[in-house]
Short mmCIF file of C-alpha atoms and ligand atoms in Angstrom, two decimals:
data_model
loop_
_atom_site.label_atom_id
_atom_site.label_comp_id
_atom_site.label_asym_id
_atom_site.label_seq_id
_atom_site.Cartn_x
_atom_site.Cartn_y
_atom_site.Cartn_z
CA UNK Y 19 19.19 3.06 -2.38
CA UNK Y 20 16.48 1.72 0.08
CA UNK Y 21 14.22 4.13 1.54
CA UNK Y 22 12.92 1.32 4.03
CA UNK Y 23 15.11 -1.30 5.70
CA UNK Y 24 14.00 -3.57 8.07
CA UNK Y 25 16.18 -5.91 9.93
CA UNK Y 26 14.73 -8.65 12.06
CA UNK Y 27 12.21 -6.46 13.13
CA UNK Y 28 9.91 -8.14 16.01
CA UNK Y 29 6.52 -6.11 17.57
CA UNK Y 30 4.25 -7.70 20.08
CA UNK Y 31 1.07 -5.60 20.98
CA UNK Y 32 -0.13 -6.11 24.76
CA UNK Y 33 -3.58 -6.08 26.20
CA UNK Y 34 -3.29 -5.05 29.68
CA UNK Y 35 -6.33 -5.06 32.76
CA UNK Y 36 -7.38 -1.91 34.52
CA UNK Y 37 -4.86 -2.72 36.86
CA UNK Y 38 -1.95 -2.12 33.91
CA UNK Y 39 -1.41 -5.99 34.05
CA UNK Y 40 -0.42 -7.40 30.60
CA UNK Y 41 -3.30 -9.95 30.14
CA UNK Y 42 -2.68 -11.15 26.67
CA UNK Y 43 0.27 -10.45 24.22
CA UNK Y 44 -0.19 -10.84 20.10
CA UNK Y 45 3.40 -11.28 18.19
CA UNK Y 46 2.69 -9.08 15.24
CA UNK Y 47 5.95 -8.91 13.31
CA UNK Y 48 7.94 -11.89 13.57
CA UNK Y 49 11.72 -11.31 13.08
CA UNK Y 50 10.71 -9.59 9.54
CA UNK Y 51 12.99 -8.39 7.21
CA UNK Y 52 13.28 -6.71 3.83
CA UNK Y 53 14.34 -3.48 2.14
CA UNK Y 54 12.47 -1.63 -0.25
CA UNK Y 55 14.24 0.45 -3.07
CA UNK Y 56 13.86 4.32 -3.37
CA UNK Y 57 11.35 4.77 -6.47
CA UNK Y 58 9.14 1.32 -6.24
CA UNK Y 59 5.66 0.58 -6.04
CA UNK Y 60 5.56 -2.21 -3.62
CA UNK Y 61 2.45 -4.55 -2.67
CA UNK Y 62 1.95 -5.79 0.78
CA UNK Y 63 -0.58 -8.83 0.82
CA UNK Y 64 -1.17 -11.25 3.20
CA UNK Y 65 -4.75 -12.61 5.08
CA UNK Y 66 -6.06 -11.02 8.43
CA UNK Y 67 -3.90 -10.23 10.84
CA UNK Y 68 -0.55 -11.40 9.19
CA UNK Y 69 0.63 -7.61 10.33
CA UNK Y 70 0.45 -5.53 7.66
CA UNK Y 71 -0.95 -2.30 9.25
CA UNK Y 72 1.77 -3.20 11.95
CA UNK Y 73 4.23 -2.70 9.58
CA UNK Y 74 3.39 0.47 8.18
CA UNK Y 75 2.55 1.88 11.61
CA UNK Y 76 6.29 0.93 12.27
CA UNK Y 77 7.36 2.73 9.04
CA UNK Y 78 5.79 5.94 10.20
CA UNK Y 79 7.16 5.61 14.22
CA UNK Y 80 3.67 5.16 15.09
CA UNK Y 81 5.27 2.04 17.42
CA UNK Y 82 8.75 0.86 17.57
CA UNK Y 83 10.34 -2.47 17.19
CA UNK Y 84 10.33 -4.36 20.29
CA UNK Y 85 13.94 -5.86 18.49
CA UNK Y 86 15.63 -5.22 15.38
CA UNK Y 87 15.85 -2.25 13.29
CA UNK Y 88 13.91 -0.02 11.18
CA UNK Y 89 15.44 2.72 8.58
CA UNK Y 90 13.15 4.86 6.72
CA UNK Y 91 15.37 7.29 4.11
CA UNK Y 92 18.44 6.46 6.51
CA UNK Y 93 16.83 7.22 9.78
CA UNK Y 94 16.42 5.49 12.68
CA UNK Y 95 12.72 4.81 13.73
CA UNK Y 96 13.57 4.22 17.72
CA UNK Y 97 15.67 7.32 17.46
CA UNK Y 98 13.04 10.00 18.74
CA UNK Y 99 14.58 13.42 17.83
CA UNK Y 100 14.27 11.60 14.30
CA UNK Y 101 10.20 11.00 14.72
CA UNK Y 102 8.85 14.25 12.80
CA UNK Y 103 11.32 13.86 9.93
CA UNK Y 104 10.89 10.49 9.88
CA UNK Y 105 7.26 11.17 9.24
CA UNK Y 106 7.63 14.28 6.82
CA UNK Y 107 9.58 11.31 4.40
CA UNK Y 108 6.71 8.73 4.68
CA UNK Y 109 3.18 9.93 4.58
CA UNK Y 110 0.25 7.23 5.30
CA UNK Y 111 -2.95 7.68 3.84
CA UNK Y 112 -5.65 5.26 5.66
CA UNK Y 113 -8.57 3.24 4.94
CA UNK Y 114 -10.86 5.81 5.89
CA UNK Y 115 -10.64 9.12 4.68
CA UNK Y 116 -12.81 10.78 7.46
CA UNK Y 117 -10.51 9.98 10.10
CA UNK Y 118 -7.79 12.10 8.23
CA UNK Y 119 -9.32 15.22 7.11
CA UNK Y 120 -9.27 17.56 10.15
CA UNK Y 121 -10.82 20.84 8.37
CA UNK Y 122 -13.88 21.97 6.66
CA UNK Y 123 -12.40 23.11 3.70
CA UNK Y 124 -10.79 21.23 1.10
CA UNK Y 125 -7.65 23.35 0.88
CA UNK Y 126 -7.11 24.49 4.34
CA UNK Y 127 -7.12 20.69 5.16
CA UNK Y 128 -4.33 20.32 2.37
CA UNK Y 129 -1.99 22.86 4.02
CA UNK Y 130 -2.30 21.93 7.15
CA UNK Y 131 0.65 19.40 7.45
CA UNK Y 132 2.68 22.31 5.82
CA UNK Y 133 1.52 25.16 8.13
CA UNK Y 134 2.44 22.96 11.24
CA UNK Y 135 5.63 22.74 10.01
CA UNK Y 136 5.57 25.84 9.91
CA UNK Y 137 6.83 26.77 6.63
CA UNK Y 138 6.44 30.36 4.97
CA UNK Y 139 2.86 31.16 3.79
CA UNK Y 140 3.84 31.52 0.13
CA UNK Y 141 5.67 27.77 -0.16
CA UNK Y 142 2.64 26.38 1.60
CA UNK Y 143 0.21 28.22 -1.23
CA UNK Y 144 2.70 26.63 -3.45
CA UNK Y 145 2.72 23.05 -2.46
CA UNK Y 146 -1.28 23.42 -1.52
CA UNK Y 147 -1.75 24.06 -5.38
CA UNK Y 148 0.83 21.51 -6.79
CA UNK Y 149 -0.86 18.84 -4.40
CA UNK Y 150 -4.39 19.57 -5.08
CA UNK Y 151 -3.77 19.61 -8.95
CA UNK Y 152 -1.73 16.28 -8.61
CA UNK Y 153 -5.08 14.56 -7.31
CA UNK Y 154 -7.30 16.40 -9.68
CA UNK Y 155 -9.49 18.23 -7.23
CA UNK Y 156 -8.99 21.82 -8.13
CA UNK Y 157 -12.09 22.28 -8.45
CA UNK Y 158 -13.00 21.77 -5.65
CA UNK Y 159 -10.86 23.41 -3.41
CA UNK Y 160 -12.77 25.41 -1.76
CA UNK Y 161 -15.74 23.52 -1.12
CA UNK Y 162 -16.40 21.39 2.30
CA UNK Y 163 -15.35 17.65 2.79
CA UNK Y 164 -18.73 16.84 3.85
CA UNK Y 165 -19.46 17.49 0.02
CA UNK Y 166 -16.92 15.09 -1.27
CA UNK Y 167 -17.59 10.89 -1.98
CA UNK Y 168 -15.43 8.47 -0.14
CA UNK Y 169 -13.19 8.17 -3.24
CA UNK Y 170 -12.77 12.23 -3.52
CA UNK Y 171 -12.13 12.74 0.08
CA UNK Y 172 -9.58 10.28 -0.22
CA UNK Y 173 -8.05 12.36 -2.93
CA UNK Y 174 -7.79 15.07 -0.20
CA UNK Y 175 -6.50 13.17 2.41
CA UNK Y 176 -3.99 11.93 -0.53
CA UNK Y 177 -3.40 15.60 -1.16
CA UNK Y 178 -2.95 16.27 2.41
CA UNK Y 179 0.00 13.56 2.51
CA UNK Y 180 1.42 15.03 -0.99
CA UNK Y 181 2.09 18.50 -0.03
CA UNK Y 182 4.65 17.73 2.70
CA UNK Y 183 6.63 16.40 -0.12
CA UNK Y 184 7.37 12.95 0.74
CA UNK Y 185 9.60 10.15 -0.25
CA UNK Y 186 7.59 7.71 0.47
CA UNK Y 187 3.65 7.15 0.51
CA UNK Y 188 2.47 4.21 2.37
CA UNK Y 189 -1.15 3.51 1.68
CA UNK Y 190 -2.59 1.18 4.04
CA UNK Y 191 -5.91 -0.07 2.24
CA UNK Y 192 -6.77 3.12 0.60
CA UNK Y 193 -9.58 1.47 -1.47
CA UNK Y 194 -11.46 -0.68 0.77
CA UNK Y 195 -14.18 1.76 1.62
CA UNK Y 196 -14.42 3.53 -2.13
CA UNK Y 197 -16.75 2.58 -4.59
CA UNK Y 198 -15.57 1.22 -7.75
CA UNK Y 199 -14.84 4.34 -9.42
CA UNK Y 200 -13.33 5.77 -6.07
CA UNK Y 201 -11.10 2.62 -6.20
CA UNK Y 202 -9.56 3.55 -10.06
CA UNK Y 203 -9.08 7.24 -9.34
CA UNK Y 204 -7.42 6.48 -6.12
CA UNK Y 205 -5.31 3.46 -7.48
CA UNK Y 206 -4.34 5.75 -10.63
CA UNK Y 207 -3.09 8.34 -8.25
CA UNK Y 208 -0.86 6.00 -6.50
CA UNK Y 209 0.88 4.81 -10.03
CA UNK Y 210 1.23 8.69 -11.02
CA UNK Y 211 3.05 10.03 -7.80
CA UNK Y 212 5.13 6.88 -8.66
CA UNK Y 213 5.83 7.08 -11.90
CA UNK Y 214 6.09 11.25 -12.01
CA UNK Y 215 7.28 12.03 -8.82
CA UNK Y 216 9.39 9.16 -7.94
CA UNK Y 217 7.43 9.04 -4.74
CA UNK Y 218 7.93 4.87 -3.37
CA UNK Y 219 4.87 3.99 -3.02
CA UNK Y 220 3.98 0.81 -0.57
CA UNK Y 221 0.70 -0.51 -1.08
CA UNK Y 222 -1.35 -2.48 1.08
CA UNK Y 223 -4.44 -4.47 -0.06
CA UNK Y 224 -6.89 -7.29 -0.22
CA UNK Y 225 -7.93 -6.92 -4.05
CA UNK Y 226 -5.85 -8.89 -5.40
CA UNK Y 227 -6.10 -6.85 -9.02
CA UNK Y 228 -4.72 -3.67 -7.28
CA UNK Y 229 -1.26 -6.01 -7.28
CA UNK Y 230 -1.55 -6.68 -10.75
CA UNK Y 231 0.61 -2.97 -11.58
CA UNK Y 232 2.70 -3.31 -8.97
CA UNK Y 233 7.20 -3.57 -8.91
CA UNK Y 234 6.85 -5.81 -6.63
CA UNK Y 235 4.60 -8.13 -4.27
CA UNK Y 236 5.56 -9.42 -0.78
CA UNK Y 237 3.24 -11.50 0.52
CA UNK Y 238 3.23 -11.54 4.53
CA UNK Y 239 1.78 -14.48 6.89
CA UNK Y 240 2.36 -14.81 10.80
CA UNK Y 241 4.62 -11.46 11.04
CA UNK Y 242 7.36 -12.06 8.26
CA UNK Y 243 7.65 -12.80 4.83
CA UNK Y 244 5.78 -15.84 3.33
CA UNK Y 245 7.08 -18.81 2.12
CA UNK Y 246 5.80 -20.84 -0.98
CA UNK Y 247 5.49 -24.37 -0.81
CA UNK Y 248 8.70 -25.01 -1.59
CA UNK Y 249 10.15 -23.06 1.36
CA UNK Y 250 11.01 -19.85 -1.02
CA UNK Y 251 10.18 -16.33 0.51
CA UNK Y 252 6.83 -14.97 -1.79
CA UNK Y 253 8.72 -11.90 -2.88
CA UNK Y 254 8.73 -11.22 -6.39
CA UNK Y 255 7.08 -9.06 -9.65
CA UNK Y 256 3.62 -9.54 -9.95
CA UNK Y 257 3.91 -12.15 -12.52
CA UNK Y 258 6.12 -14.68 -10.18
CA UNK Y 259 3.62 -14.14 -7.30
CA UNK Y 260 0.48 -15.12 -9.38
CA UNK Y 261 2.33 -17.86 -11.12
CA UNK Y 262 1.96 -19.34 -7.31
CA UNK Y 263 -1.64 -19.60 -7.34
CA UNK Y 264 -1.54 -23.07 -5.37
CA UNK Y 265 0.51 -21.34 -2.85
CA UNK Y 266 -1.45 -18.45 -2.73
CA UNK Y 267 -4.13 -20.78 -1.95
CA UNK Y 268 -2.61 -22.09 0.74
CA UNK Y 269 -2.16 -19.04 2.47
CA UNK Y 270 -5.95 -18.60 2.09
CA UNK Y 271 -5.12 -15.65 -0.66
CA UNK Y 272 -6.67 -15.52 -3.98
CA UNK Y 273 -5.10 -14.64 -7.51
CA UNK Y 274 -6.92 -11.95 -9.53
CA UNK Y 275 -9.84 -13.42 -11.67
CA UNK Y 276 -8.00 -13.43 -14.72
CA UNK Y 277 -5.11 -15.53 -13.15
CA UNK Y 278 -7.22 -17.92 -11.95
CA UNK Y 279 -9.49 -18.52 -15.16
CA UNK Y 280 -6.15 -18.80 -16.86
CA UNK Y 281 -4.78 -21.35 -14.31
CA UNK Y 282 -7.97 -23.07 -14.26
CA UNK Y 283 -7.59 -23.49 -18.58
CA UNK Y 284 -3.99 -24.71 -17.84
CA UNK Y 285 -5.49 -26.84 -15.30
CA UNK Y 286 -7.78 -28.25 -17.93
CA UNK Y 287 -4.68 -29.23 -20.55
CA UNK Y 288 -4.76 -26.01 -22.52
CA UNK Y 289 -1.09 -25.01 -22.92
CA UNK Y 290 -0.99 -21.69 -22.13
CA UNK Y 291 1.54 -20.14 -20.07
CA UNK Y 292 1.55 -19.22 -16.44
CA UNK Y 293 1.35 -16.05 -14.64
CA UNK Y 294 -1.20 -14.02 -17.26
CA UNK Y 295 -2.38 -11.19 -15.55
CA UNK Y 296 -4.57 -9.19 -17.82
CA UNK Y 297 -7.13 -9.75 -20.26
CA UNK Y 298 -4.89 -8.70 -22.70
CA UNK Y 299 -2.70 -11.47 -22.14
CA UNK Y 300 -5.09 -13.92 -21.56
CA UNK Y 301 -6.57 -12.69 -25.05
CA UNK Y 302 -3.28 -12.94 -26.75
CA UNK Y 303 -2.48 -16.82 -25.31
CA UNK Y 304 -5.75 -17.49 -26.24
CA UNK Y 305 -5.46 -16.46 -30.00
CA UNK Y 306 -3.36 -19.60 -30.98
CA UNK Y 307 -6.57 -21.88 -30.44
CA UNK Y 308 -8.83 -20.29 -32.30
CA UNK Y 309 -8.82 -20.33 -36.38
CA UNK Y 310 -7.89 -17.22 -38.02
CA UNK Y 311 -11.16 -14.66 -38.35
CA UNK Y 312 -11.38 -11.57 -40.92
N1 ATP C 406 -4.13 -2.57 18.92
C1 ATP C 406 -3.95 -3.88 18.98
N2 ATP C 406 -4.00 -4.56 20.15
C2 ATP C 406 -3.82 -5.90 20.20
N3 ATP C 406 -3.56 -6.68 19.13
C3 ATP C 406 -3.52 -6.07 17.94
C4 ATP C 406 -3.72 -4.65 17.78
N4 ATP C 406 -3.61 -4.33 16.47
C5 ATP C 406 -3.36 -5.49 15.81
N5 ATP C 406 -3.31 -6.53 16.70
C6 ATP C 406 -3.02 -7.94 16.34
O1 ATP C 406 -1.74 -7.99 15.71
C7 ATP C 406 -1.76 -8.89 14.61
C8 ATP C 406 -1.39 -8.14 13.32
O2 ATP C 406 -2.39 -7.18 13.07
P1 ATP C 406 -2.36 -6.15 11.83
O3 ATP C 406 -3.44 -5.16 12.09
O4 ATP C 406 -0.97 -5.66 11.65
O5 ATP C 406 -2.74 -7.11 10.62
P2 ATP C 406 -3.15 -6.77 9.11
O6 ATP C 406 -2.31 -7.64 8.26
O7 ATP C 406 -3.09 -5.31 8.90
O8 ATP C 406 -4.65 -7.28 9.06
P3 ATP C 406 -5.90 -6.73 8.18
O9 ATP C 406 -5.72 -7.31 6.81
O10 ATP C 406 -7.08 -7.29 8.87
O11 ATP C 406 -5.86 -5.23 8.19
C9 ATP C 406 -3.16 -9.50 14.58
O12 ATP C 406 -3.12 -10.71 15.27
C10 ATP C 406 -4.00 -8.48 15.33
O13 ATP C 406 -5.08 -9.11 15.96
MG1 MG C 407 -4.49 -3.87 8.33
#
């Protein structure tokens, strides 16, 4: 099944005077379309502005299609009465974390998507526990945000997003203010809730190495899906999307540093194959060319 389906969706955002006069109007989404399965861990890249955040702010109702439609777990984005549930099945966690957490302590800011729901006290102590062990923070639970790093208070906000029980967590640059470390934990979250919750996961980023673990990539440019240079939509595993490193290119994206010292040995006449990914892999192509060692 597809949790998200998007059908020639088009979004233009308008910048009007003080007088309410549209002055300017910026086509975000472009007559995009593409489904994404229940269960995946899906990577949105694309440059600046190619309408990423758009996208996900579509996913979650935020806006509506100006045409086309948008399903998210069956429903009906521009069908209002739909707008909560549509929300409680696809959680976004932002770039920054303090523009999420609303309350001074850790676990009253986890339940409070479940207590304005209103659910019964005792489910929300429930999911408040399950969600706050799932990011590793039980520890501290019952200290203040204030206390937290960037990458831990991203945990919460994570943790926040968990314990209404979604299908779907869209992460809309989750990383780009964290710290190295931050980055891992976060990242490492994202794969567990996929891999142990079956919780889709769609994951939008510039680091080109957060792709590498991905289902899928789509690459986006001017509001829909990219094309390579042969005119084929850049939608693929990892491994197909880095293979297209002069394509990449000429979107202005890079390939992870790995794929790109491999390409530039291939480059260089040594046959290796395309598409490595890890160091691993380069390693392993690699081992052919060197004489055995004890
Ligand atoms: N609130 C807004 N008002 C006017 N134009 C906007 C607004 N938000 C985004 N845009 C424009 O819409 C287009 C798509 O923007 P969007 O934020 O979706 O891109 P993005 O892929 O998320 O970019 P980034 O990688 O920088 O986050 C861009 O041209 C952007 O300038
Ligand atoms: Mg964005």
């Amino acid at each position: 099944m597809n949790i998200i389906k998007a059908a020639h969706i088009f979004y233009e955002y308008m910048v009007r005077d003080e007088n309410d006069k549209v002055i300017e109007t910026t086509k975000a989404l472009n007559d995009l379309s593409l489904d994404i399965e229940e269960g995946s861990f899906v990577c949105l890249l694309g440059h600046n502005g190619c309408g990423k955040s758009t996208f996900a702010k579509l996913i979650n109702a935020l806006n509506l299609p100006k045409e086309g439609t948008l399903l998210v777990n069956g429903m009906d984005t521009a069908d209002g009465s739909l707008t909560l549930r549509i929300r409680e099945s696809a959680g976004m966690v932002f770039q920054n974390p303090d523009n999420q957490i609303i309350s001074n302590i850790v676990e009253e800011d986890v339940a409070f998507g479940p207590e304005n729901i209103g659910l019964p006290s005792e489910e929300i102590m429930e999911r408040v526990d399950e969600a706050i062990n799932a990011v590793g923070m039980q520890a501290f639970r019952n200290k203040s945000p204030n206390q937290l790093s960037g990458g831990q208070k991203q945990r919460v906000a994570i943790a926040g997003i968990m314990a209404m029980r979604p299908k779907c967590i869209i992460f809309d640059e989750p990383t780009a203010m964290l710290d190295p470390d931050g980055r891992k934990d976060v990242l490492e979250i994202a794969h567990r809730l996929n891999r142990e919750e079956n919780i889709t996961i769609v994951h939008i980023t510039h680091y080109m190495e957060e792709a590498v673990d991905a289902d899928r990539i789509i690459v986006l440019e001017n509001g829909s899906i990219a094309e390579d240079l042969e005119g084929r939509p850049m939608d693929g595993t990892p491994k197909d999307i880095f293979s297209k490193v002069e394509d990449l290119k000429a979107l202005a994206l890079t390939v992870p540093v790995i794929t790109e010292l491999a390409y530039e040995l291939r480059k260089e006449g040594l046959p290796i194959r395309e598409g490595i990914l890890t160091r691993k892999e380069l390693v392993d192509a690699l081992k052919p060319f060197f004489p055995k060692t004890r």
